[in-house]
PDB file of C-alpha atoms in Angstrom:
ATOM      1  CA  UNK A1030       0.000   0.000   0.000  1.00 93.00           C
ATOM      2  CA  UNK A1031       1.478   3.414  -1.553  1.00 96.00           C
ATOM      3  CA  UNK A1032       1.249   5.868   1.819  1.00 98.00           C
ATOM      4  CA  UNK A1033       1.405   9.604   1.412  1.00 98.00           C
ATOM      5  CA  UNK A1034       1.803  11.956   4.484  1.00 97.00           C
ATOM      6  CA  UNK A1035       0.541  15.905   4.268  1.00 97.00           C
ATOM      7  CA  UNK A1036       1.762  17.647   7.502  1.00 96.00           C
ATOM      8  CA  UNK A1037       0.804  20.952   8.260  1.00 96.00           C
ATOM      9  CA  UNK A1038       1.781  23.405  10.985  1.00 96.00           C
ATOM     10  CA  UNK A1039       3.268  26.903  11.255  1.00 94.00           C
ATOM     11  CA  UNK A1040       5.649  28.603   9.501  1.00 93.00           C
ATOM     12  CA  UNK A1041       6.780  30.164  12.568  1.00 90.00           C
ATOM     13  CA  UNK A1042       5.151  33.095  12.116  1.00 94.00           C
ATOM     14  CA  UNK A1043       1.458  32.083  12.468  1.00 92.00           C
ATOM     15  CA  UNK A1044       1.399  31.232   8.967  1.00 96.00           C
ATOM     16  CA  UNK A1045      -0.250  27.774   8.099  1.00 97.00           C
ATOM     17  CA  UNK A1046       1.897  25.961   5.493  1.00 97.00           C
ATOM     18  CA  UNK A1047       2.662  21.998   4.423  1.00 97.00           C
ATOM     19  CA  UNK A1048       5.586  21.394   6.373  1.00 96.00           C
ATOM     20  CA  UNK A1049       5.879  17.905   4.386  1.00 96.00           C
ATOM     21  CA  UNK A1050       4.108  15.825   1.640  1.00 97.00           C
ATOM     22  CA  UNK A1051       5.690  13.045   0.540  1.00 96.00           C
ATOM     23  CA  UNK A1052       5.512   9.174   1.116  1.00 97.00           C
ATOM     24  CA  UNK A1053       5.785   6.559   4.031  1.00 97.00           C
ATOM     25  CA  UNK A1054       7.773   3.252   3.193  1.00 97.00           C
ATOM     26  CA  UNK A1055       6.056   0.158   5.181  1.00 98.00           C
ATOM     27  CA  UNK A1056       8.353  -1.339   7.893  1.00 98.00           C
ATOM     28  CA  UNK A1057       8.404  -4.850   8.147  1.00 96.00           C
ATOM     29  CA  UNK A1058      10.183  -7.684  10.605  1.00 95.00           C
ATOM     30  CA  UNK A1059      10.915 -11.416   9.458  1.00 91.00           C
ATOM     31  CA  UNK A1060       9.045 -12.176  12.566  1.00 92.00           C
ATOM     32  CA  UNK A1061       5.600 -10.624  11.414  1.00 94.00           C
ATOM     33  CA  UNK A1062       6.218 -12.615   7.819  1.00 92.00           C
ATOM     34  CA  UNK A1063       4.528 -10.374   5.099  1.00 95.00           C
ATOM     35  CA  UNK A1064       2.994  -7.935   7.578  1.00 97.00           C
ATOM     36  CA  UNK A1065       3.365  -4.584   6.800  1.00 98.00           C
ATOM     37  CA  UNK A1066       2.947  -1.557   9.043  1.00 98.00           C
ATOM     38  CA  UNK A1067       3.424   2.337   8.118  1.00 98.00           C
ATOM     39  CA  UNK A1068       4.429   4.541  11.231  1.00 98.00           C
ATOM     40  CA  UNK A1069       3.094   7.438   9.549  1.00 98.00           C
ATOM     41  CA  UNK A1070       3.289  10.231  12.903  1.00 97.00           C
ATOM     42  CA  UNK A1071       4.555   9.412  16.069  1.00 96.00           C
ATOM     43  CA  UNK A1072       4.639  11.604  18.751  1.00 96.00           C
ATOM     44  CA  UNK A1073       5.576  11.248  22.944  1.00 96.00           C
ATOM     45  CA  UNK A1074       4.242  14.771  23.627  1.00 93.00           C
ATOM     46  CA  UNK A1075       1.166  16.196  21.710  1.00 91.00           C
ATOM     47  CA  UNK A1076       1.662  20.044  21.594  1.00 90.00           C
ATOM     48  CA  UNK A1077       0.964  22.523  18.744  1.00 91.00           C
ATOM     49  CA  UNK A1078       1.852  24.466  16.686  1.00 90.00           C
ATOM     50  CA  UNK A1079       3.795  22.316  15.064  1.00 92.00           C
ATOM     51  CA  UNK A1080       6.778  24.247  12.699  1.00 92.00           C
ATOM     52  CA  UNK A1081       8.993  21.429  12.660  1.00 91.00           C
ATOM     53  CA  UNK A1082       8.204  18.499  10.102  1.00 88.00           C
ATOM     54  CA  UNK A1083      10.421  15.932  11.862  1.00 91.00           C
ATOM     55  CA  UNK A1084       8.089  16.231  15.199  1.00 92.00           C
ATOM     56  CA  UNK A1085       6.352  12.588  13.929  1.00 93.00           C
ATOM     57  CA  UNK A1086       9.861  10.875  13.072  1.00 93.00           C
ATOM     58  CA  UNK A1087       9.739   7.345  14.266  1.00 92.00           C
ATOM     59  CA  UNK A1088      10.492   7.131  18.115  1.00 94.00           C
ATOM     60  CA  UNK A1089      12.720   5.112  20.290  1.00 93.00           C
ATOM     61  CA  UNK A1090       9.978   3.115  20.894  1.00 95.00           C
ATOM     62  CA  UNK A1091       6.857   1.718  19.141  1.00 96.00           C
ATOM     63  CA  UNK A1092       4.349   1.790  21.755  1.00 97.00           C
ATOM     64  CA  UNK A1093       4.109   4.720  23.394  1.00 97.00           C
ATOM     65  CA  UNK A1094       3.973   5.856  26.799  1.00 96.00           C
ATOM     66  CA  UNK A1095       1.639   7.912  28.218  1.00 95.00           C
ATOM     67  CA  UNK A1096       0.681  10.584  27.072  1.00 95.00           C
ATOM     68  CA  UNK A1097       2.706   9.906  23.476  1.00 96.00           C
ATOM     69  CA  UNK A1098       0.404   8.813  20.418  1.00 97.00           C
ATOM     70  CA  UNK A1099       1.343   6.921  17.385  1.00 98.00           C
ATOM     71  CA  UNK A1100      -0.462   6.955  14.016  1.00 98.00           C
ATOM     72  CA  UNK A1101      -0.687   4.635  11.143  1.00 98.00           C
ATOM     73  CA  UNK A1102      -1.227   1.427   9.298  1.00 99.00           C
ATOM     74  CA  UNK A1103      -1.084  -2.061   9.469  1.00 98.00           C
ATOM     75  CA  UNK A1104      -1.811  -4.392   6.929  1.00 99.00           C
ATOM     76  CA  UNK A1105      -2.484  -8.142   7.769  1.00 98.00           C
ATOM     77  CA  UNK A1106      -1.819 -10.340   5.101  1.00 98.00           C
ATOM     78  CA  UNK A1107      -4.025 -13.386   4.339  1.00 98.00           C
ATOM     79  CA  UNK A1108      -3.171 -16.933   5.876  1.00 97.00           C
ATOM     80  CA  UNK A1109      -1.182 -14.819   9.059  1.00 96.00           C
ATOM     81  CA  UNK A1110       0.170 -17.837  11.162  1.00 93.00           C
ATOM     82  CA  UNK A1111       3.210 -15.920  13.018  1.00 92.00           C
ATOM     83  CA  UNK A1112       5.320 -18.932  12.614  1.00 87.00           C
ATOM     84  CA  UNK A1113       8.492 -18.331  11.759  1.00 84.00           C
ATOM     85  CA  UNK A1114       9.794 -19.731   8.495  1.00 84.00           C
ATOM     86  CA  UNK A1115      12.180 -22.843   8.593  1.00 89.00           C
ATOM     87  CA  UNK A1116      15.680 -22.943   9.197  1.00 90.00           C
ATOM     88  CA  UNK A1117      15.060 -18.996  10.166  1.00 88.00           C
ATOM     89  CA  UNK A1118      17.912 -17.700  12.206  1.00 93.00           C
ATOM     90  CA  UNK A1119      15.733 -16.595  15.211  1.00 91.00           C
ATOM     91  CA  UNK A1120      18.276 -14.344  16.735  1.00 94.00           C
ATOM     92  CA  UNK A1121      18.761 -12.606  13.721  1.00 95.00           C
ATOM     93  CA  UNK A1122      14.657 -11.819  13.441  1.00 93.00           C
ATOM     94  CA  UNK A1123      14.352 -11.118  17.006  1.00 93.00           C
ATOM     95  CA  UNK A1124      16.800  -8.350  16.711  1.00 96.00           C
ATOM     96  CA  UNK A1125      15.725  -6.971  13.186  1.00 95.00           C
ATOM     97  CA  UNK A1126      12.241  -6.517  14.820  1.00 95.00           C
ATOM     98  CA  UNK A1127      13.763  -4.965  17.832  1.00 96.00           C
ATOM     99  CA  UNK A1128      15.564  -2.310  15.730  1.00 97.00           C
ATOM    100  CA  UNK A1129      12.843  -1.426  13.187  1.00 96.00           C
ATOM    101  CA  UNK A1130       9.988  -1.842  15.720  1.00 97.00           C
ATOM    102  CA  UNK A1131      11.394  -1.095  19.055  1.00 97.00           C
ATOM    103  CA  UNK A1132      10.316  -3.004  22.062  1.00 96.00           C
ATOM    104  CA  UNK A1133       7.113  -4.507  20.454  1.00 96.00           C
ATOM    105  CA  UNK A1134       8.976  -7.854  20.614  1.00 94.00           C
ATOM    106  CA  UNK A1135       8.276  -7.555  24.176  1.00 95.00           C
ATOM    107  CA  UNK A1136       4.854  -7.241  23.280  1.00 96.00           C
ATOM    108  CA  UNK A1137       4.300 -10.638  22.191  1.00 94.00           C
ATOM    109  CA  UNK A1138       4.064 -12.643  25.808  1.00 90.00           C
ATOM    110  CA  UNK A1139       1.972 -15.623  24.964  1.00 94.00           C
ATOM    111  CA  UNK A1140       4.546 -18.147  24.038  1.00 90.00           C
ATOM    112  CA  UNK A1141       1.926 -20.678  23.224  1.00 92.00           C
ATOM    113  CA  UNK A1142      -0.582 -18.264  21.540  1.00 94.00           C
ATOM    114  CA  UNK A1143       1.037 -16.861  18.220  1.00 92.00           C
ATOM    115  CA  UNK A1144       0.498 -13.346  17.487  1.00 95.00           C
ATOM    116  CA  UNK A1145      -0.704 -12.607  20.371  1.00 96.00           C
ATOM    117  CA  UNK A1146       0.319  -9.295  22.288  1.00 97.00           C
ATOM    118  CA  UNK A1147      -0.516  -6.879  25.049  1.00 97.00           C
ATOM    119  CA  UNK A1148       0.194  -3.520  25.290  1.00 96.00           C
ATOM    120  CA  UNK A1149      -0.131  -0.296  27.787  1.00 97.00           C
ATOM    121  CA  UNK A1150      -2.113   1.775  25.010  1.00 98.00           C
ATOM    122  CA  UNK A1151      -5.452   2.582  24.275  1.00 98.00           C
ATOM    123  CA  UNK A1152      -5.968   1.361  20.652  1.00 98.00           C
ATOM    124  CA  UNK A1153      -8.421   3.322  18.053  1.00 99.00           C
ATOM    125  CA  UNK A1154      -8.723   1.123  15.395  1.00 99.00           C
ATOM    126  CA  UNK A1155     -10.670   1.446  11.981  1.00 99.00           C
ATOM    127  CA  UNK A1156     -10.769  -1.159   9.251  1.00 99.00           C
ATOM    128  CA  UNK A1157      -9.973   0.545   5.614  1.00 99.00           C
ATOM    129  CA  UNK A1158      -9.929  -2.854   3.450  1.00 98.00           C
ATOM    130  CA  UNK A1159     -10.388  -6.739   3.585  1.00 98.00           C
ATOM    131  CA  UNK A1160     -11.526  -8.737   6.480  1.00 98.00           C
ATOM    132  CA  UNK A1161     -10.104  -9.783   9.827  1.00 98.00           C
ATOM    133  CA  UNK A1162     -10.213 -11.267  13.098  1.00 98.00           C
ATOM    134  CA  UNK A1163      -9.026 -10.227  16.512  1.00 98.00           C
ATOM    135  CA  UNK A1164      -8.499 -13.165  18.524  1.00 96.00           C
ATOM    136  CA  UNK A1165      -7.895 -14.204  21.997  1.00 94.00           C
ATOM    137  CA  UNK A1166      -8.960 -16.971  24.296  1.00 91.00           C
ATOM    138  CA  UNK A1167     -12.281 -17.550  23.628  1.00 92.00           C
ATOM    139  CA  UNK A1168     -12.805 -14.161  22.459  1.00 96.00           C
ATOM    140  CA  UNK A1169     -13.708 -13.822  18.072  1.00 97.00           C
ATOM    141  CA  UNK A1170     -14.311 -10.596  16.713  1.00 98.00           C
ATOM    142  CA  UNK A1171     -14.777 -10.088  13.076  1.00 98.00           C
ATOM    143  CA  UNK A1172     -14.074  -7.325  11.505  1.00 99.00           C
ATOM    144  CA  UNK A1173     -14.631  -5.686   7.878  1.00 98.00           C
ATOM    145  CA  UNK A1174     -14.212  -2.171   6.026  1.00 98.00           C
ATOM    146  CA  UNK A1175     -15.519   0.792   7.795  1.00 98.00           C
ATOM    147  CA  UNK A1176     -15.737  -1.388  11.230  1.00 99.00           C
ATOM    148  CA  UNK A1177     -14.138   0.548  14.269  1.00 99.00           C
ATOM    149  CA  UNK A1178     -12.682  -1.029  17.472  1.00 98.00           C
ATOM    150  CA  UNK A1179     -11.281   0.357  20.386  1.00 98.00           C
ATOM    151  CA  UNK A1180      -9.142  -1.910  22.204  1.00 97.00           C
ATOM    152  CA  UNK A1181      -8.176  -1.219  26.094  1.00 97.00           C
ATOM    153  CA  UNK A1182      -4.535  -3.112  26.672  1.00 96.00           C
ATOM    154  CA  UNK A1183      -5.555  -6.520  26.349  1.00 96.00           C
ATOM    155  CA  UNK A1184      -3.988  -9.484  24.988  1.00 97.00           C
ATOM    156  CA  UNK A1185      -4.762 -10.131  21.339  1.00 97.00           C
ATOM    157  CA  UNK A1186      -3.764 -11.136  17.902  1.00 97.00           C
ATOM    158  CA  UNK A1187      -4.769  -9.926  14.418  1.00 98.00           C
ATOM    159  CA  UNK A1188      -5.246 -12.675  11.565  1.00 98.00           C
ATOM    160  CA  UNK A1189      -6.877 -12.804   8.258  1.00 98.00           C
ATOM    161  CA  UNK A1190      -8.835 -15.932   6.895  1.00 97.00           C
ATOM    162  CA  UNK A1191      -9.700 -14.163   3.510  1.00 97.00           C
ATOM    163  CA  UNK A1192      -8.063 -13.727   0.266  1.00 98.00           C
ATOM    164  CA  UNK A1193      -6.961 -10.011   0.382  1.00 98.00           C
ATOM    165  CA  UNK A1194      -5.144  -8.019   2.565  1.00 98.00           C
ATOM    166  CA  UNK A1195      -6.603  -6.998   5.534  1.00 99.00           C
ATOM    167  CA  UNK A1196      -5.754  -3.185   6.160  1.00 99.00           C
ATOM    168  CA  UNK A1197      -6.357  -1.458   9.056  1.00 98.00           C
ATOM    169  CA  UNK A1198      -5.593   2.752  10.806  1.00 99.00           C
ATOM    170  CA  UNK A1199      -4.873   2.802  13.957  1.00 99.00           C
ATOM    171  CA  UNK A1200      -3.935   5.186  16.623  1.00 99.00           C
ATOM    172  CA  UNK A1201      -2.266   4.080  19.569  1.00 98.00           C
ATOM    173  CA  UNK A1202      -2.476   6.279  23.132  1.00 98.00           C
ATOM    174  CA  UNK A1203      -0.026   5.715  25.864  1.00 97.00           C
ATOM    175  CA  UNK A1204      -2.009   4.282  28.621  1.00 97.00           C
ATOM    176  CA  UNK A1205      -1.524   3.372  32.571  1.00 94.00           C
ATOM    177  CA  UNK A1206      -2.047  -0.022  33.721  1.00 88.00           C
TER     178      UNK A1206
END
């Protein structure tokens, strides 16, 4: 998915003006095989005006803390299992994901439930394409285009049973547990 950003903010002197328009290239980890997620704005302090179009660079870490916010996409492609291809050098994929998603690794808790994650962040989620399913436990949700979720730090884990790629915004809100 082709991602363009538009910032706006302040020229400095009370001016509005695009501080940036151009594109956002997908991250992706050998851990989360074929997933693809855009960190479009991230931010660990919301203040405005904003005059400086670096503000929403990529942060030290992917999950913020409160009160930090981080905007973008995530795409779930179809037949998701989390399992690591064969022969993969774990070590090696454990520490690309730690570099170009930091400390969502640490995330993923549930040894024996693939996928699966919990976070200290208030998740806004909206569903822009395909069809998905947010699983824990017991717990099934299904989920297709123009469907909204909020999700309050619990575990879960995001897989698609269909054909296309499931593609979903999100905003993610520091959060105290």
């Amino acid at each position: 998915m082709k991602v363009r950003r538009v910032v706006m903010g302040d020229d400095g002197n009370g001016t509005t003006t695009v501080l940036e328009d151009g594109t956002v290239e997908p991250t992706t980890a050998t851990l989360l095989p074929g997933v693809e997620i855009h960190r479009v704005w991230e931010l660990d302090s919301v203040s405005v005006p904003v005059t400086d179009p670096s503000a929403g660079a990529p942060k030290s870490t992917f999950f913020p803390a409160e009160p930090g916010v981080r905007f973008g996409f995530l795409t779930v492609p179809p037949g998701i299992t989390y399992v690591p291809e064969p022969g993969a050098d774990l070590a090696a994929a454990a520490a690309e994901m730690e570099e170009r998603l930091p400390g969502a690794a640490a995330t993923f808790a549930f040894p024996d439930k693939p996928g699966a994650h919990v976070t200290q962040t208030v998740d806004y989620i909206v569903v822009l394409s395909g069809e998905g399913v947010l699983r824990f436990d017991d717990v099934e949700v299904r989920l297709s285009q123009g469907d909204c979720l909020i999700q309050n730090g619990n575990p879960h884990a995001w897989f698609n049973e269909g054909t296309e790629p499931f593609v979903l915004a999100f905003a993610l809100c520091g959060a105290t547990r």
